């Protein structure tokens, strides 16, 4: 059995034109009539379809905005692109509603409840108010989402039938032209409409009503035009107001990242490099855009990881001027790797998990402060002990076989005093192994040293040396773990 999720953008016009509509009285007008009303304006008495003069009389403080069909269409495109990360089968339906066939996605996301919560979290994260439903048919999911219902989830056809039977007939678009006739014969709900003789109902209303009923109840096939992701991704958002602090851009950036991850999932791609451009003032006071490049060590398609990395970069970024727009470009992508087929995964996590941790540390601490070993072929420890930034490929060098080396090598050797014929470092040290003779570097200052491993009474071990041929005493060069 198939399972569908319906997503109805209940306030698409308000979300695209006035993000503060949840706390302010806002009314969107089309031909001088209220097309969308915020809760604050509705509490003041403003109703859908009310004329401008009536809105002004009931709520003088209301913000009046003209209806923009292009903005509403763009909002539907943005949401549909973001939801492609949960299923490749997303279709656009009537009344700003999207239908997602998630039948094949349930096991991937851990079941219908977890998938429902993830879809809900995505919509909240990108700033769109929505009603979400779950049903075994697309028509049923549309009715439960697009119409004000108390119960919006039904996993079985029998449960869906009970939900739909209680809905008013006018909720069914095909039956709306016949509402007066249906009210006259006492047919008020979809259940009573379905109970009418099919032959007589078809003679009076045509085939549209019967087909809509059969599709909603799972008794007729449904055909859709699936949304297709574009061949390339380049997102752009114009901000409602100027942003002067980088961390305040997280909301706008998240909307772009969710769209990017939906596009990546639909194209079976992973991103390696992402470029953000923060646009500043245009015209006479124009300034060049501020760029942020995220170079990923491991290709990814997860929104949470990209958002975490960008948040670390924004935390340290000082804007040269207020930001008025944000652009995102997937600079480098590659085909997504297949999921690992290991029966018993590594307990420490996958290499991708390790690489994500390294990327977060680089973003938080800086590239130069996260390093990996890149030893040099030299017997002198201070020369051989070379470290490079973690995103730089280390050079391979042969290591001395069976050589015991300390975990921590000091930048400069520390001269130790001698007490009771023993080197002293807080406590007297006892030599347990050595010497290991190192003689190298005749072309750049000859090093003649005898290295020893010494141990304190507590069991801590140290790497010491004496310079051969010189009476300079003991030096501490490293500490063992």
Short mmCIF file of N, CA, C and O in Angstrom, two decimals, residues 178-271:
data_model
loop_
_atom_site.label_atom_id
_atom_site.label_comp_id
_atom_site.label_asym_id
_atom_site.label_seq_id
_atom_site.Cartn_x
_atom_site.Cartn_y
_atom_site.Cartn_z
N UNK A 178 -22.20 22.30 -6.95
CA UNK A 178 -23.51 21.68 -6.70
C UNK A 178 -23.88 21.75 -5.21
O UNK A 178 -24.76 21.00 -4.75
N UNK A 179 -23.24 22.65 -4.46
CA UNK A 179 -23.48 22.70 -3.02
C UNK A 179 -24.93 23.08 -2.69
O UNK A 179 -25.52 22.53 -1.74
N UNK A 180 -25.53 24.01 -3.45
CA UNK A 180 -26.93 24.40 -3.17
C UNK A 180 -27.85 23.21 -3.34
O UNK A 180 -28.76 22.98 -2.52
N UNK A 181 -27.67 22.46 -4.42
CA UNK A 181 -28.52 21.28 -4.65
C UNK A 181 -28.30 20.23 -3.57
O UNK A 181 -29.26 19.64 -3.06
N UNK A 182 -27.04 20.01 -3.19
CA UNK A 182 -26.76 19.02 -2.17
C UNK A 182 -27.32 19.43 -0.82
O UNK A 182 -27.84 18.59 -0.07
N UNK A 183 -27.26 20.72 -0.49
CA UNK A 183 -27.85 21.18 0.76
C UNK A 183 -29.36 21.00 0.74
O UNK A 183 -29.98 20.68 1.78
N UNK A 184 -29.96 21.19 -0.44
CA UNK A 184 -31.41 21.04 -0.54
C UNK A 184 -31.89 19.62 -0.31
O UNK A 184 -33.01 19.42 0.17
N UNK A 185 -31.08 18.64 -0.63
CA UNK A 185 -31.48 17.24 -0.41
C UNK A 185 -30.92 16.69 0.89
O UNK A 185 -31.01 15.49 1.15
N UNK A 186 -30.29 17.57 1.72
CA UNK A 186 -29.79 17.15 3.02
C UNK A 186 -28.48 16.39 2.96
O UNK A 186 -28.15 15.67 3.91
N UNK A 187 -27.72 16.57 1.89
CA UNK A 187 -26.41 15.90 1.75
C UNK A 187 -25.33 16.90 2.20
O UNK A 187 -24.89 17.73 1.41
N UNK A 188 -24.91 16.80 3.46
CA UNK A 188 -24.00 17.80 4.01
C UNK A 188 -22.56 17.34 4.10
O UNK A 188 -21.66 18.17 4.13
N UNK A 189 -22.30 16.05 4.14
CA UNK A 189 -20.94 15.54 4.33
C UNK A 189 -20.51 14.71 3.14
O UNK A 189 -21.34 14.27 2.31
N UNK A 190 -19.22 14.48 3.04
CA UNK A 190 -18.67 13.66 1.96
C UNK A 190 -19.19 12.23 2.09
O UNK A 190 -19.43 11.56 1.08
N UNK A 191 -19.37 11.76 3.32
CA UNK A 191 -19.89 10.40 3.49
C UNK A 191 -21.29 10.25 2.94
O UNK A 191 -21.61 9.25 2.28
N UNK A 192 -22.17 11.24 3.18
CA UNK A 192 -23.53 11.17 2.62
C UNK A 192 -23.52 11.33 1.12
O UNK A 192 -24.33 10.74 0.41
N UNK A 193 -22.59 12.13 0.59
CA UNK A 193 -22.46 12.27 -0.86
C UNK A 193 -22.05 10.95 -1.49
O UNK A 193 -22.57 10.55 -2.54
N UNK A 194 -21.16 10.25 -0.84
CA UNK A 194 -20.71 8.96 -1.35
C UNK A 194 -21.80 7.90 -1.28
O UNK A 194 -21.80 6.94 -2.06
N UNK A 195 -22.75 8.08 -0.36
CA UNK A 195 -23.82 7.10 -0.22
C UNK A 195 -24.93 7.26 -1.25
O UNK A 195 -25.79 6.39 -1.38
N UNK A 196 -24.93 8.37 -2.00
CA UNK A 196 -25.96 8.58 -3.03
C UNK A 196 -25.79 7.57 -4.16
O UNK A 196 -24.69 7.08 -4.42
N UNK A 197 -26.87 7.23 -4.84
CA UNK A 197 -26.77 6.30 -6.00
C UNK A 197 -25.81 6.87 -7.05
O UNK A 197 -25.93 8.03 -7.45
N UNK A 198 -24.87 6.06 -7.48
CA UNK A 198 -23.83 6.54 -8.39
C UNK A 198 -24.39 6.96 -9.74
O UNK A 198 -23.95 7.96 -10.32
N UNK A 199 -25.36 6.21 -10.25
CA UNK A 199 -25.91 6.54 -11.58
C UNK A 199 -26.60 7.90 -11.54
O UNK A 199 -26.40 8.75 -12.42
N UNK A 200 -27.44 8.13 -10.53
CA UNK A 200 -28.13 9.40 -10.44
C UNK A 200 -27.17 10.56 -10.18
O UNK A 200 -27.33 11.65 -10.72
N UNK A 201 -26.15 10.32 -9.35
CA UNK A 201 -25.17 11.38 -9.08
C UNK A 201 -24.39 11.74 -10.33
O UNK A 201 -24.11 12.91 -10.59
N UNK A 202 -24.11 10.75 -11.18
CA UNK A 202 -23.35 11.02 -12.41
C UNK A 202 -24.21 11.80 -13.40
O UNK A 202 -23.72 12.67 -14.11
N UNK A 203 -25.54 11.49 -13.45
CA UNK A 203 -26.40 12.23 -14.38
C UNK A 203 -26.49 13.70 -13.99
O UNK A 203 -26.57 14.57 -14.86
N UNK A 204 -26.48 14.02 -12.72
CA UNK A 204 -26.66 15.39 -12.27
C UNK A 204 -25.35 16.18 -12.21
O UNK A 204 -25.35 17.39 -12.36
N UNK A 205 -24.22 15.52 -11.96
CA UNK A 205 -22.95 16.24 -11.75
C UNK A 205 -21.87 15.87 -12.76
O UNK A 205 -20.79 16.49 -12.75
N UNK A 206 -22.09 14.88 -13.59
CA UNK A 206 -21.03 14.44 -14.49
C UNK A 206 -20.09 13.47 -13.79
O UNK A 206 -20.33 13.01 -12.67
N UNK A 207 -18.97 13.17 -14.43
CA UNK A 207 -18.04 12.18 -13.90
C UNK A 207 -17.03 12.77 -12.91
O UNK A 207 -16.34 12.03 -12.22
N UNK A 208 -16.91 14.09 -12.83
CA UNK A 208 -15.85 14.70 -12.02
C UNK A 208 -16.02 14.39 -10.54
O UNK A 208 -15.04 14.10 -9.84
N UNK A 209 -17.27 14.46 -10.03
CA UNK A 209 -17.49 14.22 -8.61
C UNK A 209 -17.19 12.77 -8.26
O UNK A 209 -16.51 12.47 -7.26
N UNK A 210 -17.67 11.84 -9.07
CA UNK A 210 -17.41 10.42 -8.80
C UNK A 210 -15.92 10.10 -8.88
O UNK A 210 -15.39 9.34 -8.05
N UNK A 211 -15.24 10.69 -9.84
CA UNK A 211 -13.81 10.42 -9.95
C UNK A 211 -13.05 10.98 -8.75
O UNK A 211 -12.13 10.32 -8.23
N UNK A 212 -13.42 12.17 -8.28
CA UNK A 212 -12.75 12.75 -7.11
C UNK A 212 -12.99 11.89 -5.88
O UNK A 212 -12.08 11.67 -5.06
N UNK A 213 -14.22 11.39 -5.72
CA UNK A 213 -14.51 10.52 -4.58
C UNK A 213 -13.72 9.22 -4.66
O UNK A 213 -13.12 8.78 -3.67
N UNK A 214 -13.72 8.58 -5.82
CA UNK A 214 -13.02 7.30 -5.97
C UNK A 214 -11.52 7.46 -5.73
O UNK A 214 -10.88 6.61 -5.12
N UNK A 215 -10.95 8.57 -6.23
CA UNK A 215 -9.52 8.79 -6.03
C UNK A 215 -9.19 9.03 -4.56
O UNK A 215 -8.19 8.51 -4.04
N UNK A 216 -10.03 9.80 -3.88
CA UNK A 216 -9.76 10.08 -2.47
C UNK A 216 -9.88 8.83 -1.61
O UNK A 216 -9.13 8.65 -0.64
N UNK A 217 -10.80 7.93 -1.96
CA UNK A 217 -11.03 6.73 -1.16
C UNK A 217 -10.21 5.53 -1.65
O UNK A 217 -10.39 4.42 -1.16
N UNK A 218 -9.33 5.75 -2.60
CA UNK A 218 -8.47 4.67 -3.06
C UNK A 218 -9.12 3.69 -4.00
O UNK A 218 -8.67 2.54 -4.10
N UNK A 219 -10.16 4.09 -4.73
CA UNK A 219 -10.87 3.20 -5.65
C UNK A 219 -10.65 3.56 -7.10
O UNK A 219 -11.30 2.99 -7.98
N UNK A 220 -9.74 4.50 -7.37
CA UNK A 220 -9.42 4.89 -8.74
C UNK A 220 -7.95 5.32 -8.78
O UNK A 220 -7.42 5.86 -7.81
N UNK A 221 -7.29 5.05 -9.90
CA UNK A 221 -5.86 5.43 -10.00
C UNK A 221 -5.70 6.94 -10.07
O UNK A 221 -6.60 7.67 -10.51
N UNK A 222 -4.51 7.41 -9.64
CA UNK A 222 -4.20 8.83 -9.65
C UNK A 222 -2.92 9.04 -10.45
O UNK A 222 -1.95 8.30 -10.28
N UNK A 223 -2.94 10.03 -11.30
CA UNK A 223 -1.80 10.33 -12.17
C UNK A 223 -1.31 11.74 -11.86
O UNK A 223 -2.11 12.68 -11.71
N UNK A 224 0.03 11.89 -11.78
CA UNK A 224 0.61 13.19 -11.41
C UNK A 224 1.78 13.53 -12.32
O UNK A 224 2.42 12.64 -12.90
N UNK A 225 2.05 14.81 -12.41
CA UNK A 225 3.27 15.30 -13.06
C UNK A 225 4.28 15.61 -11.96
O UNK A 225 4.12 16.57 -11.19
N UNK A 226 5.32 14.77 -11.87
CA UNK A 226 6.29 14.93 -10.80
C UNK A 226 7.20 16.13 -11.06
O UNK A 226 7.53 16.45 -12.20
N UNK A 227 7.57 16.77 -9.99
CA UNK A 227 8.48 17.91 -10.08
C UNK A 227 9.87 17.40 -10.42
O UNK A 227 10.37 16.45 -9.80
N UNK A 228 10.54 18.03 -11.38
CA UNK A 228 11.87 17.63 -11.83
C UNK A 228 12.87 18.69 -11.38
O UNK A 228 12.67 19.89 -11.62
N UNK A 229 13.93 18.25 -10.73
CA UNK A 229 14.96 19.19 -10.26
C UNK A 229 15.74 19.75 -11.45
O UNK A 229 15.99 19.04 -12.43
N UNK A 230 16.14 21.02 -11.43
CA UNK A 230 16.89 21.61 -12.53
C UNK A 230 18.27 20.98 -12.66
O UNK A 230 18.79 20.39 -11.70
N UNK A 231 18.90 21.08 -13.83
CA UNK A 231 20.23 20.45 -14.01
C UNK A 231 21.32 21.09 -13.17
O UNK A 231 22.31 20.45 -12.84
N UNK A 232 21.19 22.36 -12.80
CA UNK A 232 22.17 23.04 -11.95
C UNK A 232 21.44 23.77 -10.84
O UNK A 232 20.26 24.12 -10.97
N UNK A 233 22.16 24.00 -9.76
CA UNK A 233 21.55 24.69 -8.62
C UNK A 233 22.28 26.00 -8.37
O UNK A 233 23.51 26.04 -8.28
N UNK A 234 21.49 27.06 -8.23
CA UNK A 234 22.01 28.36 -7.83
C UNK A 234 20.87 29.09 -7.15
O UNK A 234 19.90 29.49 -7.80
N UNK A 235 20.96 29.23 -5.83
CA UNK A 235 19.88 29.83 -5.06
C UNK A 235 20.17 31.28 -4.70
O UNK A 235 21.31 31.68 -4.54
N UNK A 236 19.11 32.03 -4.52
CA UNK A 236 19.24 33.46 -4.18
C UNK A 236 18.04 33.89 -3.36
O UNK A 236 16.89 33.53 -3.67
N UNK A 237 18.29 34.66 -2.30
CA UNK A 237 17.23 35.19 -1.45
C UNK A 237 17.50 36.67 -1.21
O UNK A 237 18.59 37.04 -0.79
N UNK A 238 16.50 37.49 -1.51
CA UNK A 238 16.57 38.91 -1.19
C UNK A 238 15.99 39.11 0.20
O UNK A 238 14.86 38.69 0.48
N UNK A 239 16.75 39.72 1.08
CA UNK A 239 16.33 39.91 2.46
C UNK A 239 15.33 41.05 2.57
O UNK A 239 15.39 42.04 1.83
N UNK A 240 14.38 40.92 3.51
CA UNK A 240 13.35 41.94 3.72
C UNK A 240 13.95 43.23 4.28
O UNK A 240 13.44 44.32 4.06
N UNK A 241 15.04 43.08 5.05
CA UNK A 241 15.69 44.23 5.65
C UNK A 241 17.19 44.00 5.67
O UNK A 241 17.66 42.87 5.51
N UNK A 242 17.96 45.05 5.88
CA UNK A 242 19.41 44.93 5.91
C UNK A 242 19.87 44.22 7.18
O UNK A 242 19.40 44.53 8.27
N UNK A 243 20.77 43.28 7.01
CA UNK A 243 21.32 42.52 8.13
C UNK A 243 22.75 43.02 8.38
O UNK A 243 23.58 43.03 7.47
N UNK A 244 23.02 43.41 9.62
CA UNK A 244 24.33 43.97 9.95
C UNK A 244 25.23 42.99 10.70
O UNK A 244 26.42 43.26 10.86
N UNK A 245 24.67 41.88 11.19
CA UNK A 245 25.46 40.89 11.93
C UNK A 245 25.38 39.56 11.21
O UNK A 245 24.30 39.09 10.82
N UNK A 246 26.55 38.94 11.04
CA UNK A 246 26.64 37.72 10.24
C UNK A 246 25.79 36.60 10.80
O UNK A 246 25.15 35.85 10.06
N UNK A 247 25.75 36.46 12.13
CA UNK A 247 25.01 35.35 12.73
C UNK A 247 23.50 35.46 12.48
O UNK A 247 22.79 34.46 12.57
N UNK A 248 23.02 36.66 12.18
CA UNK A 248 21.59 36.83 11.90
C UNK A 248 21.21 36.30 10.52
O UNK A 248 20.02 36.27 10.18
N UNK A 249 22.18 35.86 9.72
CA UNK A 249 21.90 35.35 8.38
C UNK A 249 21.56 33.87 8.38
O UNK A 249 21.24 33.31 7.33
N UNK A 250 21.62 33.21 9.54
CA UNK A 250 21.41 31.77 9.60
C UNK A 250 20.06 31.38 9.03
O UNK A 250 19.93 30.37 8.32
N UNK A 251 19.02 32.15 9.33
CA UNK A 251 17.67 31.78 8.87
C UNK A 251 17.61 31.75 7.34
O UNK A 251 17.13 30.79 6.75
N UNK A 252 18.09 32.82 6.70
CA UNK A 252 18.05 32.86 5.24
C UNK A 252 18.94 31.78 4.63
O UNK A 252 18.59 31.16 3.63
N UNK A 253 20.09 31.57 5.24
CA UNK A 253 21.02 30.58 4.72
C UNK A 253 20.43 29.18 4.83
O UNK A 253 20.61 28.34 3.94
N UNK A 254 19.72 28.90 5.92
CA UNK A 254 19.14 27.56 6.07
C UNK A 254 18.14 27.27 4.96
O UNK A 254 18.07 26.14 4.47
N UNK A 255 17.38 28.27 4.55
CA UNK A 255 16.42 28.04 3.46
C UNK A 255 17.15 27.62 2.19
O UNK A 255 16.72 26.71 1.48
N UNK A 256 18.27 28.26 1.90
CA UNK A 256 19.04 27.89 0.71
C UNK A 256 19.67 26.51 0.85
O UNK A 256 19.72 25.73 -0.11
N UNK A 257 20.17 26.18 2.03
CA UNK A 257 20.81 24.89 2.23
C UNK A 257 19.80 23.76 2.10
O UNK A 257 20.09 22.70 1.51
N UNK A 258 18.60 23.94 2.63
CA UNK A 258 17.57 22.90 2.50
C UNK A 258 17.21 22.69 1.03
O UNK A 258 17.02 21.55 0.58
N UNK A 259 17.15 23.77 0.26
CA UNK A 259 16.87 23.62 -1.17
C UNK A 259 18.02 22.89 -1.86
O UNK A 259 17.79 22.02 -2.71
N UNK A 260 19.26 23.24 -1.50
CA UNK A 260 20.40 22.58 -2.09
C UNK A 260 20.38 21.08 -1.82
O UNK A 260 20.61 20.27 -2.72
N UNK A 261 20.08 20.69 -0.58
CA UNK A 261 20.08 19.27 -0.24
C UNK A 261 18.95 18.53 -0.93
O UNK A 261 19.09 17.35 -1.29
N UNK A 262 17.81 19.18 -1.12
CA UNK A 262 16.75 18.56 -1.91
C UNK A 262 17.17 18.35 -3.35
O UNK A 262 16.89 17.30 -3.95
N UNK A 263 17.85 19.34 -3.92
CA UNK A 263 18.36 19.20 -5.29
C UNK A 263 19.40 18.10 -5.38
O UNK A 263 19.39 17.30 -6.34
N UNK A 264 20.29 18.01 -4.41
CA UNK A 264 21.31 16.96 -4.42
C UNK A 264 20.68 15.58 -4.34
O UNK A 264 21.09 14.65 -5.05
N UNK A 265 19.67 15.43 -3.48
CA UNK A 265 19.00 14.13 -3.35
C UNK A 265 18.29 13.75 -4.65
O UNK A 265 18.32 12.58 -5.06
N UNK A 266 17.65 14.72 -5.29
CA UNK A 266 16.92 14.42 -6.53
C UNK A 266 17.86 14.05 -7.66
O UNK A 266 17.52 13.23 -8.52
N UNK A 267 19.08 14.62 -7.67
CA UNK A 267 20.04 14.33 -8.72
C UNK A 267 21.04 13.25 -8.34
O UNK A 267 21.95 12.95 -9.11
N UNK A 268 20.89 12.66 -7.13
CA UNK A 268 21.81 11.63 -6.63
C UNK A 268 23.24 12.13 -6.64
O UNK A 268 24.16 11.45 -7.10
N UNK A 269 23.43 13.35 -6.13
CA UNK A 269 24.74 13.98 -6.10
C UNK A 269 25.14 14.29 -4.65
O UNK A 269 24.30 14.29 -3.75
N UNK A 270 26.41 14.55 -4.47
CA UNK A 270 26.95 15.05 -3.21
C UNK A 270 27.81 16.27 -3.52
O UNK A 270 28.43 16.34 -4.59
N UNK A 271 27.84 17.21 -2.62
CA UNK A 271 28.56 18.45 -2.87
C UNK A 271 29.92 18.39 -2.19
O UNK A 271 30.07 17.85 -1.09
#
